[in-house]
Coordinates of C-alpha atoms in Angstrom, one line a residue:
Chain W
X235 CA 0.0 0.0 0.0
X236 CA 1.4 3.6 -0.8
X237 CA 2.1 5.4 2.0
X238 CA 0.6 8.6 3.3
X239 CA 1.7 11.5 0.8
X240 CA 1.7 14.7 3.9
X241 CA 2.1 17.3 1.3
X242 CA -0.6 17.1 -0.5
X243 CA -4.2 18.3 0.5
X244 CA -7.3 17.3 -0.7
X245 CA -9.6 20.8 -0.6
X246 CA -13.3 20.2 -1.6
X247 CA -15.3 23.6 -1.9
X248 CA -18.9 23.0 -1.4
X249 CA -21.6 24.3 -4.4
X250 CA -23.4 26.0 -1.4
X251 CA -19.9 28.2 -1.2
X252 CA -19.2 29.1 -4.8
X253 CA -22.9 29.5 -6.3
X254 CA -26.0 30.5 -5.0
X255 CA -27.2 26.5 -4.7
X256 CA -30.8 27.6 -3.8
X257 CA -31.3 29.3 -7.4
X258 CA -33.3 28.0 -9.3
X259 CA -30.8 28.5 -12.2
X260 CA -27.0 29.1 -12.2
X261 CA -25.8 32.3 -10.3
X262 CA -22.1 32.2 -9.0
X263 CA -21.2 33.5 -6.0
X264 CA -18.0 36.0 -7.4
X265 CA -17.0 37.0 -3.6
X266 CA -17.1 34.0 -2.1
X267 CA -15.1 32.4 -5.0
X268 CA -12.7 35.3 -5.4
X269 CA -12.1 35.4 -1.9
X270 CA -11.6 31.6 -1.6
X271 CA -9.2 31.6 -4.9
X272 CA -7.2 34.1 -3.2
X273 CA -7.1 32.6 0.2
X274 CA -5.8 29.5 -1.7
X275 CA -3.3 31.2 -3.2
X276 CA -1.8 32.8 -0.2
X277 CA -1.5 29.7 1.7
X278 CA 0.8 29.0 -1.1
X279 CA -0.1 24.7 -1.5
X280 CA 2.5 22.5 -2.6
X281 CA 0.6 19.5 -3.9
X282 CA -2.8 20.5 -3.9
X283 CA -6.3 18.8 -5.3
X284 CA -9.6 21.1 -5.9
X285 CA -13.0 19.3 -6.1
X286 CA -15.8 21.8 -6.6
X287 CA -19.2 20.9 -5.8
X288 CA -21.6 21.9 -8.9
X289 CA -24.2 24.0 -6.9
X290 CA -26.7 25.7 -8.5
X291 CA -24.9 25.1 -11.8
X292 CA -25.5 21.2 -11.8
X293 CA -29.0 20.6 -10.0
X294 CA -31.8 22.3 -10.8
X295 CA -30.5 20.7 -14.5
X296 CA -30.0 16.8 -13.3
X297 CA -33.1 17.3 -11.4
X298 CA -35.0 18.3 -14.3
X299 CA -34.1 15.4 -16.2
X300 CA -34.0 13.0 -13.5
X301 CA -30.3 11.8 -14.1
X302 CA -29.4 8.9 -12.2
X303 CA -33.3 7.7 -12.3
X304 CA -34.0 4.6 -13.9
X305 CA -34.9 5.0 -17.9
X306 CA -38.3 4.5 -18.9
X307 CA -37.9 3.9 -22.7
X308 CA -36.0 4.8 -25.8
X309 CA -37.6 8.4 -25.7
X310 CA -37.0 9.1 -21.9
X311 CA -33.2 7.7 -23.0
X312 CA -33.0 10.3 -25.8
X313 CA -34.3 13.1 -23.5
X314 CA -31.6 12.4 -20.8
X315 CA -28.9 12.3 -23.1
X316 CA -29.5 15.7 -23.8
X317 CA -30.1 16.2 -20.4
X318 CA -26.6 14.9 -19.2
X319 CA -24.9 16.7 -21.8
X320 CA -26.8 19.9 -20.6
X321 CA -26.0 19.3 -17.1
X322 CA -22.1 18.7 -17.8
X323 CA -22.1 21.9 -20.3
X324 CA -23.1 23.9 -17.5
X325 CA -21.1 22.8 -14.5
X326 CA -18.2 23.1 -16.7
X327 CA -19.5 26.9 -16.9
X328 CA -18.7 26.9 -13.1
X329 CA -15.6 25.4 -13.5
X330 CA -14.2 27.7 -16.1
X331 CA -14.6 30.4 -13.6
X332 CA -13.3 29.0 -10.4
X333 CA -10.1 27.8 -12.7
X334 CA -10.0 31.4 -14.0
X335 CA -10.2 33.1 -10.3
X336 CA -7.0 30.5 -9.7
X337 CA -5.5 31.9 -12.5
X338 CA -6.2 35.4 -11.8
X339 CA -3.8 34.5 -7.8
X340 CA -1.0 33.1 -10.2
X341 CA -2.6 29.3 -9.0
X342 CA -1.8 26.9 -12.0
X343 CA -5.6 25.4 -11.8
X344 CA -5.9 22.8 -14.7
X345 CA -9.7 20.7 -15.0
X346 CA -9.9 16.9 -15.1
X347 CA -13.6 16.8 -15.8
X348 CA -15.3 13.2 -14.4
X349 CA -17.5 12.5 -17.4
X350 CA -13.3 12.7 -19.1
X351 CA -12.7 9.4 -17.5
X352 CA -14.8 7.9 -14.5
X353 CA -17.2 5.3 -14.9
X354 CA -20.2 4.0 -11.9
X355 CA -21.9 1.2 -12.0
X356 CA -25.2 2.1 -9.8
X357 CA -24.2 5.7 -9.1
X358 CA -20.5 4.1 -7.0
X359 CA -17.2 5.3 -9.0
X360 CA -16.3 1.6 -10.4
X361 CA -13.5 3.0 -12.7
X362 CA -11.5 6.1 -13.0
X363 CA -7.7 6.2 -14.3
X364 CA -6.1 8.7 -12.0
X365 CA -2.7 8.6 -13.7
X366 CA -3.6 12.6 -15.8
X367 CA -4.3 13.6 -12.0
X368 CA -1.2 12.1 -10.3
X369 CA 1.0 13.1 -13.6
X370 CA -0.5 17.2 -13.4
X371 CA 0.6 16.8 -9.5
X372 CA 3.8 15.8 -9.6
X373 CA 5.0 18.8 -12.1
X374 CA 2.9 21.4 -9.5
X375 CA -0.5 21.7 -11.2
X376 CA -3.5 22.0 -9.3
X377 CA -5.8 19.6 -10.6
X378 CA -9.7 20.8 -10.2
X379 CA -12.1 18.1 -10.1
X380 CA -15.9 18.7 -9.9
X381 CA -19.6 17.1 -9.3
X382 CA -20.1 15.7 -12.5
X383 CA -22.4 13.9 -14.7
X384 CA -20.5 10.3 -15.6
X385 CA -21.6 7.1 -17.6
X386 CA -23.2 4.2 -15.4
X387 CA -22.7 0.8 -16.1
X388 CA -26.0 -0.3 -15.2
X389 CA -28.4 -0.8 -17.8
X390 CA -31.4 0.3 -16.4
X391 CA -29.7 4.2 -15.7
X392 CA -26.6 3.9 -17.8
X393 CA -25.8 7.7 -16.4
X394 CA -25.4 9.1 -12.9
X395 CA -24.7 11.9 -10.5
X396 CA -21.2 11.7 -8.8
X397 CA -21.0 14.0 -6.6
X398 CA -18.1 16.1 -5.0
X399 CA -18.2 14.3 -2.2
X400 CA -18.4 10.8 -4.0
X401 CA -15.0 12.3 -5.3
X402 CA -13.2 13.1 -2.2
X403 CA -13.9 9.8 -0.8
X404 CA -12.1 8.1 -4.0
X405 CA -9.4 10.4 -4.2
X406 CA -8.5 10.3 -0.5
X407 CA -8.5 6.2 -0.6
X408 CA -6.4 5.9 -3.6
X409 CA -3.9 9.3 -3.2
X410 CA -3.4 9.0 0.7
X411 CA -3.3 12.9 0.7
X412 CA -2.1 14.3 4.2
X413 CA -5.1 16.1 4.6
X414 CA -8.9 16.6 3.8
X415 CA -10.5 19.9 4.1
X416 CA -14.1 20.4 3.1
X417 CA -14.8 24.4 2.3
X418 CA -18.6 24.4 3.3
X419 CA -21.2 27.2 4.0
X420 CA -21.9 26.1 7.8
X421 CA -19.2 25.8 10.5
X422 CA -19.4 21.8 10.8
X423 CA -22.1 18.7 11.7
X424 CA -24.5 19.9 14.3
X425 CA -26.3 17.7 16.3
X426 CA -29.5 19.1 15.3
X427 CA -30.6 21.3 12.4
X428 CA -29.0 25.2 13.3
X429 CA -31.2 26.4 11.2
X430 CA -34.1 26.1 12.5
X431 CA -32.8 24.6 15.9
X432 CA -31.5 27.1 18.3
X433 CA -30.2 24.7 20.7
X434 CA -28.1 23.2 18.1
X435 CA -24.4 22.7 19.2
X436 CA -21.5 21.9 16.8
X437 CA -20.1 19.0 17.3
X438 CA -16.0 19.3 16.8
X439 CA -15.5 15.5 16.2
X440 CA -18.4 13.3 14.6
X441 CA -17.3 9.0 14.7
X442 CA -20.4 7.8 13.7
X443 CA -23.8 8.9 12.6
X444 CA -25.0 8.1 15.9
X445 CA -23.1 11.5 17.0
X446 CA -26.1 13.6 15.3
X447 CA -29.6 13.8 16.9
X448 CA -31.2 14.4 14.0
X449 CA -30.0 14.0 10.5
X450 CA -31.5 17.8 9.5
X451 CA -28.0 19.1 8.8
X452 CA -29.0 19.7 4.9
X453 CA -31.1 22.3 4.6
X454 CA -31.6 22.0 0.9
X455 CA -32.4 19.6 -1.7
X456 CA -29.5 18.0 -2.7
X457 CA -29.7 15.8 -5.7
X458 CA -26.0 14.7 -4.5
X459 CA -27.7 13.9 -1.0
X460 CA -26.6 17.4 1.2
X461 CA -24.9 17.4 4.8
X462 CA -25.9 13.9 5.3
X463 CA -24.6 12.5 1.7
X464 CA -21.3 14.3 2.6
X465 CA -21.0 12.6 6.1
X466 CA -21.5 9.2 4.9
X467 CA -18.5 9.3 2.5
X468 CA -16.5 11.0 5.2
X469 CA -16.9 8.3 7.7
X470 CA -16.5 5.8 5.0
X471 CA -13.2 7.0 4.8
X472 CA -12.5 7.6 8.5
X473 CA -13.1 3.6 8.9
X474 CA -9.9 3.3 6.7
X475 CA -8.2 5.6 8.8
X476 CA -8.7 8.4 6.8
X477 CA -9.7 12.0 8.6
X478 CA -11.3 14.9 7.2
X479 CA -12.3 18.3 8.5
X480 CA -15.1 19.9 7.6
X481 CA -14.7 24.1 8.1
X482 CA -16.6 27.0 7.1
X483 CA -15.5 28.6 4.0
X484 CA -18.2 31.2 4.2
X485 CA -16.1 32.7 7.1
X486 CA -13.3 35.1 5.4
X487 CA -9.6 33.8 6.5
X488 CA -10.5 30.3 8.2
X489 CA -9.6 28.4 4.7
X490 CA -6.2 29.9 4.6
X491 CA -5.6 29.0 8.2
X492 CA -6.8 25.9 7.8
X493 CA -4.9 24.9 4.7
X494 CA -1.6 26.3 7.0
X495 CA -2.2 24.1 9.5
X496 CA -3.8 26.3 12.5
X497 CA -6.4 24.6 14.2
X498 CA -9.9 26.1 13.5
X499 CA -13.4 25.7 14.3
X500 CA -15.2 23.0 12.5
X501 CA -15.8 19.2 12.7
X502 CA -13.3 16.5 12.9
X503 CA -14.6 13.7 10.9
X504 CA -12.3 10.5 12.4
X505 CA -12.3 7.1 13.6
Chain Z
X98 CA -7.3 -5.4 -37.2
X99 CA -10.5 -3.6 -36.8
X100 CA -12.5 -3.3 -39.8
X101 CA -13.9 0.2 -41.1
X102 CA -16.9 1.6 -39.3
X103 CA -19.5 2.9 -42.0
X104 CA -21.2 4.5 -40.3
X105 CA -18.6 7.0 -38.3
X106 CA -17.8 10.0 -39.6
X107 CA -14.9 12.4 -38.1
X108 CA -15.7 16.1 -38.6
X109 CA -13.3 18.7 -37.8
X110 CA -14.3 22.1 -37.5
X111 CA -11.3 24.6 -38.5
X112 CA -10.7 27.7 -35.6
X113 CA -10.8 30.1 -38.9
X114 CA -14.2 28.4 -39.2
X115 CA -15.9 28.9 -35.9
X116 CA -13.9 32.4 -34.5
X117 CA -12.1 35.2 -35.9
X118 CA -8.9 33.2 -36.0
X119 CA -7.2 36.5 -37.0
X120 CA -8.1 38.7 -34.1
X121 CA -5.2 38.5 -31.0
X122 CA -8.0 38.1 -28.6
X123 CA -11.3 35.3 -28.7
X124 CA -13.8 36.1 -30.7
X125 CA -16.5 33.2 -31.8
X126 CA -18.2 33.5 -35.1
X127 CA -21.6 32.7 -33.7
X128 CA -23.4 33.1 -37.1
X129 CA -21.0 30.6 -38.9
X130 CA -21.2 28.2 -35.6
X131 CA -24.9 28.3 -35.5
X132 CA -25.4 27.4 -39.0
X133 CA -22.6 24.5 -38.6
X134 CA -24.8 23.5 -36.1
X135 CA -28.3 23.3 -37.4
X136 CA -27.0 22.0 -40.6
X137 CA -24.7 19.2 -38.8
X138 CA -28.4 18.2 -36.5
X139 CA -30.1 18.1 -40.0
X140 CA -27.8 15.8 -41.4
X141 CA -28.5 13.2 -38.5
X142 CA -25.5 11.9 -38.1
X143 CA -25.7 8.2 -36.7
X144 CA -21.8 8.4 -35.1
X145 CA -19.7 11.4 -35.2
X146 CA -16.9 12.9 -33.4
X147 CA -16.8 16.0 -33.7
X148 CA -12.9 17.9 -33.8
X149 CA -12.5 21.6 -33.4
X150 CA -9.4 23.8 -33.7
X151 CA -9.2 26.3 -31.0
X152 CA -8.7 29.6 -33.5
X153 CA -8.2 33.1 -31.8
X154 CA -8.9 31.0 -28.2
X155 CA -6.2 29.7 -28.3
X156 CA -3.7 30.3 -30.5
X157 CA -2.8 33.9 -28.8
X158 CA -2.0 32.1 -25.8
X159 CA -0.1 29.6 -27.0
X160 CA 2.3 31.9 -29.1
X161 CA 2.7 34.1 -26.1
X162 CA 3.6 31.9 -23.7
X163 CA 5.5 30.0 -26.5
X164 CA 3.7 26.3 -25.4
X165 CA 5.9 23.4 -26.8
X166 CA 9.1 25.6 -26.6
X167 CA 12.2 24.6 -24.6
X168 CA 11.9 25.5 -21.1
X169 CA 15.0 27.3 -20.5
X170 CA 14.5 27.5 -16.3
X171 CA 12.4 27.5 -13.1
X172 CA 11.1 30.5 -13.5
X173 CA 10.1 30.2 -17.3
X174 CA 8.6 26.4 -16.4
X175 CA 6.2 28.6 -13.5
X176 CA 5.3 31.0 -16.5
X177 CA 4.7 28.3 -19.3
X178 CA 3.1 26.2 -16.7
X179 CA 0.4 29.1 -15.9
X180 CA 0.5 29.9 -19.7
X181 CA -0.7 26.1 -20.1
X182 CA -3.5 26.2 -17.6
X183 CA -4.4 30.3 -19.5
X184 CA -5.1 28.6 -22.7
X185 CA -6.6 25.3 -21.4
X186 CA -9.2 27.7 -20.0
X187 CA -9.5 29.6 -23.1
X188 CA -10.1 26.6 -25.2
X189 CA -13.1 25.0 -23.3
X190 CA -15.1 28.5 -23.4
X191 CA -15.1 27.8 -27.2
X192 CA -15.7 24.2 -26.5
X193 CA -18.5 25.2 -24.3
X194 CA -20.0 27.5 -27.1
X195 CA -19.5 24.8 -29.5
X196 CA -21.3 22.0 -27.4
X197 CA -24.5 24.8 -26.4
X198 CA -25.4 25.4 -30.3
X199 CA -25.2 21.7 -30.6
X200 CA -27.5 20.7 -27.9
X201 CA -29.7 24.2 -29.2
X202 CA -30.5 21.6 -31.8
X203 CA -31.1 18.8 -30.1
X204 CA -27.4 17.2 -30.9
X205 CA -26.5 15.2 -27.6
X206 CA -22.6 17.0 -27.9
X207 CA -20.1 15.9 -24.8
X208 CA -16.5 17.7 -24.3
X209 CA -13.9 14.9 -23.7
X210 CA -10.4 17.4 -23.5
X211 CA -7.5 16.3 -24.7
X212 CA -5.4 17.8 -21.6
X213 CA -7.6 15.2 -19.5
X214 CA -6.1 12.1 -21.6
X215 CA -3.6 12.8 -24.0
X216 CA -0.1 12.9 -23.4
X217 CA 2.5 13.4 -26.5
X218 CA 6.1 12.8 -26.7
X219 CA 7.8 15.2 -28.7
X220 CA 4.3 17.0 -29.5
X221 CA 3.3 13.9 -31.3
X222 CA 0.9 11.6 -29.5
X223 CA 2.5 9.4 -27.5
X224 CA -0.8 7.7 -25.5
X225 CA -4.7 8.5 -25.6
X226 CA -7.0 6.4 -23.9
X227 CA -9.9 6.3 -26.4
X228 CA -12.6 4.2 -24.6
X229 CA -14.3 6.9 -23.1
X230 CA -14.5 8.6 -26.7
X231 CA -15.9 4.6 -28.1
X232 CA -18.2 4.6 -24.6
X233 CA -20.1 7.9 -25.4
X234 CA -20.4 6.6 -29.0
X235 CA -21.6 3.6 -28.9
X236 CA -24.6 5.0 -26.4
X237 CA -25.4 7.5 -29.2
X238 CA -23.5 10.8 -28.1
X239 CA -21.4 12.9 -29.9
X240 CA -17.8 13.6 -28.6
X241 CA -16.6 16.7 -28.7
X242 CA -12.7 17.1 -28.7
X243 CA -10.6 20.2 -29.2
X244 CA -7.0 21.2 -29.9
X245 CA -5.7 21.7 -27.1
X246 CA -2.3 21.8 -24.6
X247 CA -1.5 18.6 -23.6
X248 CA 1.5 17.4 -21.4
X249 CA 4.6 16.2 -23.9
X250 CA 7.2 13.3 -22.2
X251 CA 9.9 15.1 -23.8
X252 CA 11.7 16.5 -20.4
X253 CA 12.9 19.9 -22.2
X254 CA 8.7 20.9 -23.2
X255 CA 7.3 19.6 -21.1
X256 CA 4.2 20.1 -22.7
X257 CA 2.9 20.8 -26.0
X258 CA 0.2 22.3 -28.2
X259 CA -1.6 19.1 -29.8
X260 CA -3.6 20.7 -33.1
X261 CA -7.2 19.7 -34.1
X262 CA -5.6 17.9 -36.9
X263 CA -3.1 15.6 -35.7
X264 CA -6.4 14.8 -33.6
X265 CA -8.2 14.1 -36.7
X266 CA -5.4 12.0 -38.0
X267 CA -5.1 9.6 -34.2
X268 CA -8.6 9.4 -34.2
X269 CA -8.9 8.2 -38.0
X270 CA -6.3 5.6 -37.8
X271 CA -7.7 4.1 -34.5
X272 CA -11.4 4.4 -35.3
X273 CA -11.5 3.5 -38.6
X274 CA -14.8 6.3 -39.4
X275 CA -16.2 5.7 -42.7
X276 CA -15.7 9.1 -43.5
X277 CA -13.5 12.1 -42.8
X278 CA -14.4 15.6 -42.9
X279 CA -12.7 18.6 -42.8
X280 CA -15.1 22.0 -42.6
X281 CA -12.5 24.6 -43.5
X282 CA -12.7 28.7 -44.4
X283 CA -11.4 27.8 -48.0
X284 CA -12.6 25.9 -51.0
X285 CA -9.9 23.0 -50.3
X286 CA -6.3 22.7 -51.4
X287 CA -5.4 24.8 -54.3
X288 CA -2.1 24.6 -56.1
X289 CA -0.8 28.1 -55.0
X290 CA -2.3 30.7 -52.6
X291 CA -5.6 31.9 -53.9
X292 CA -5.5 34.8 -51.4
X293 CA -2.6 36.0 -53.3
X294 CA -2.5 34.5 -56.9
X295 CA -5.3 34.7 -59.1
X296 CA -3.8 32.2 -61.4
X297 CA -4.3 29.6 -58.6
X298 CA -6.5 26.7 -59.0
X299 CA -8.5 24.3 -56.6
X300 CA -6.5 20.8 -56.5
X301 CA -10.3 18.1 -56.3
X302 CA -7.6 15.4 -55.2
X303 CA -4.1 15.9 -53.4
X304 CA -1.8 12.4 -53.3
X305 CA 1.4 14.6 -52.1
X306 CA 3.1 17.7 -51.6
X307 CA 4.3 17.6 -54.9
X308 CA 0.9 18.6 -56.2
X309 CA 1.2 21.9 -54.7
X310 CA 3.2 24.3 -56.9
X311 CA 3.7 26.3 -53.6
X312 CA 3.0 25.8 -49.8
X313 CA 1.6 29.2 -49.4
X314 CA -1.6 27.9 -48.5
X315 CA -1.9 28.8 -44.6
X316 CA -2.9 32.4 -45.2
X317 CA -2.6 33.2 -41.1
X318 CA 0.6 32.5 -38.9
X319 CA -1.0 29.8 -36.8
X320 CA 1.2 27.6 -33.8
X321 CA -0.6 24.2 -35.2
X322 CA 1.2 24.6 -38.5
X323 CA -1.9 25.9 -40.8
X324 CA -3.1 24.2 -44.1
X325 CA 0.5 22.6 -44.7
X326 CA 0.0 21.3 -41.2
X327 CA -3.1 20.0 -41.9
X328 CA -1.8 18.5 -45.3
X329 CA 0.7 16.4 -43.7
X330 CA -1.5 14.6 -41.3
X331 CA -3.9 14.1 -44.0
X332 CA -1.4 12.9 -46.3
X333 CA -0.4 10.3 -43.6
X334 CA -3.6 9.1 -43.1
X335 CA -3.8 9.0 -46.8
X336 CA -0.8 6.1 -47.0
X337 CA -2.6 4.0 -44.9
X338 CA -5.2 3.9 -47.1
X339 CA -7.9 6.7 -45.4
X340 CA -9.1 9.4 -47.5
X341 CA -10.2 12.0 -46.3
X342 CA -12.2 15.6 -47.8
X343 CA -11.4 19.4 -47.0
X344 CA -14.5 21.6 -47.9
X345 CA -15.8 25.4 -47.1
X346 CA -17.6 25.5 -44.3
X347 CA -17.9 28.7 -44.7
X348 CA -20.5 28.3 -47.6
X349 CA -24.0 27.6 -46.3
X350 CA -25.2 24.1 -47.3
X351 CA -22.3 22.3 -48.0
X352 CA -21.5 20.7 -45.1
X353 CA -24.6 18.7 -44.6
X354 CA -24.6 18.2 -48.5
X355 CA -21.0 16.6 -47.5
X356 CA -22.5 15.0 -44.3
X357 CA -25.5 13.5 -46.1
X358 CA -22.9 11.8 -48.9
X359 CA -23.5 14.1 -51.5
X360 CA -20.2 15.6 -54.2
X361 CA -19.3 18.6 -53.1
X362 CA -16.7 21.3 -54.3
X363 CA -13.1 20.0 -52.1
X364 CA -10.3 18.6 -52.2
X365 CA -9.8 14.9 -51.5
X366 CA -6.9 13.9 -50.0
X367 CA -6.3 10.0 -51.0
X368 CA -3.7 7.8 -52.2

């Protein structure tokens, strides 16, 4: 097994960071993102992975043509075809911009788009060559991954969602980065819902979801499965011995101090 | 070895077609792109791959951060290295451009970048993992690829521009399409430069560089190598027993005449 590789950092920046992910149709978020892209920049990464979640870039369009959902006939199959192809036209949108705001901070941001080269079979990454990934890395580009449409190998959906989080989970397993840091737009996992919840604490280390009192912590609909989605890959991961943070990117400077290091508020996602 | 598939056609869309290749900044040519479009939908192709150059998105780039040229230290490999990621980005705002007016009418287009899983040696592809490309096909899409930057094994480039042509020519030889197709801002291949010499005359069939009185063809400086450029991968394509047709793209109708089978003014390149 390769060993753990301590320079590098796996840094996943939530949709609900970057876009507005409760519009309806796509609307970036140009502070947040320039802000982020220059907090990046500054923490000045060595090896360095970006997964962007696809916000409101992605949804509202794989909702509206049910990607992932089981096809009906030749006509529903024609229909989602255009539909995938939609939904990947417009998340690369999204990209284009956050690999431009990397740019503009002098980070060498290059895309590795999913539906490129990952394959699921019933919505689970069953093949993706990361060899484009681990060759960009080693001569100091940042590669930026994204939630993606990606061909299924099950008949009965032949496409799927993979979501940013999906990603995370694969990368982390099979590049043994140093650390995992997940930009998203609430501090951490809360035992209950804080939106709605005022008692609601944050918990700073989550094991198991037996830690949360309520599984409310998404407060919107996710096709990619929101707070809860997230955690499940996360503790997938902490069972191999994996750990992750989760940290509020929302929060001007706690990125950069987390990416050097400092300890910050958020939740420890761990064995 | 794999027989030829009738059905497949390869269509390359030239950068002079689709933007203002000219112009030292990107600029699309929506009105020629929309057309190409609605009259590529009409033809209803049953398997295409469709190839587009990058024109005046990427070619500006390229030159200026001289992309495929020795790297002479760190500090130039930091700059060509951003310069790489610059023009990447460039190319895929076409590529998204190109893939919206395809789905506008209804053609199920999908990016697959050659930056995500090409690499050359020596600017000359080296390896390119095509079963994504024969995946999307076989279900009925139509792959989109680009010319692009590409990471090049040669340790003093380190990387390299790879041109919508030498695309074309991989693809044909590995594919085996029934039919090649090569949408260009000119007639075909004439036997001296018709931008210059009123004496010159289009050339219907080209077996060699010896047909062309003069190689003053390539009216516009362009980093891929222009029409002599193209003419060389063609020609090599051509020994191995695959012909392939240059027309104007540029002149509404011809291009789903070609697509549909019909005779059209070009210039075949053949044996």
């Amino acid at each position: 097994m390769k060993g753990v590789d301590y320079q590098m950092i796996i840094l996943k920046l939530g949709g609900s960071v970057i876009t507005r992910k409760e519009s309806a149709f796509p609307i970036i978020n140009s502070k947040n993102l320039d802000r982020i892209c220059r907090e990046i920049s500054e923490a000045k990464p060595v090896k360095m992975v970006i997964i962007h979640g696809a916000g409101s870039f992605g949804h509202p369009y794989a909702k509206k043509y049910e990607i992932g959902q089981e096809i009906k006939n030749q006509e529903d199959f024609q229909k989602k075809k255009l539909g995938y192809s939609l939904t990947h036209n417009s998340v690369k949108e999204l990209n284009i911009r956050v690999c431009q705001y990397l740019l503009n901070y002098g980070v060498p941001a290059i895309a590795l788009p999913p539906s490129s080269f990952i394959l699921t079979r019933n919505k689970r990454i069953e093949s993706a060559d990361l060899s484009m990934i681990e060759n960009y890395l080693e001569m100091g580009w940042v590669p930026v991954l994204h939630g993606d449409v990606v061909l299924d190998m099950d008949e009965n959906i032949k496409m799927a969602v993979l979501s940013g989080d999906q990603l995370v989970k694969h990368l982390a397993e099979k590049l043994h980065p140093g650390r995992i840091i997940l930009g998203s737009d609430v501090d951490g996992i809360y035992n209950r819902d804080p939106k709605t919840d005022p008692q609601a604490q944050l918990l700073p280390l989550v094991k198991s979801l037996e830690d949360l009192e309520s599984l409310q912590g998404a407060r919107t609909v996710d096709v990619t499965g929101g707070m809860t989605g997230k955690l499940r890959e996360l503790l997938e991961l902490a069972k191999m011995g994996i750990e992750s943070k989760i940290i509020n990117a929302d929060q001007p400077g706690l990125l950069k101090k987390s990416l050097n290091g400092e300890k910050v508020k958020g939740t420890i996602i761990s064995q």
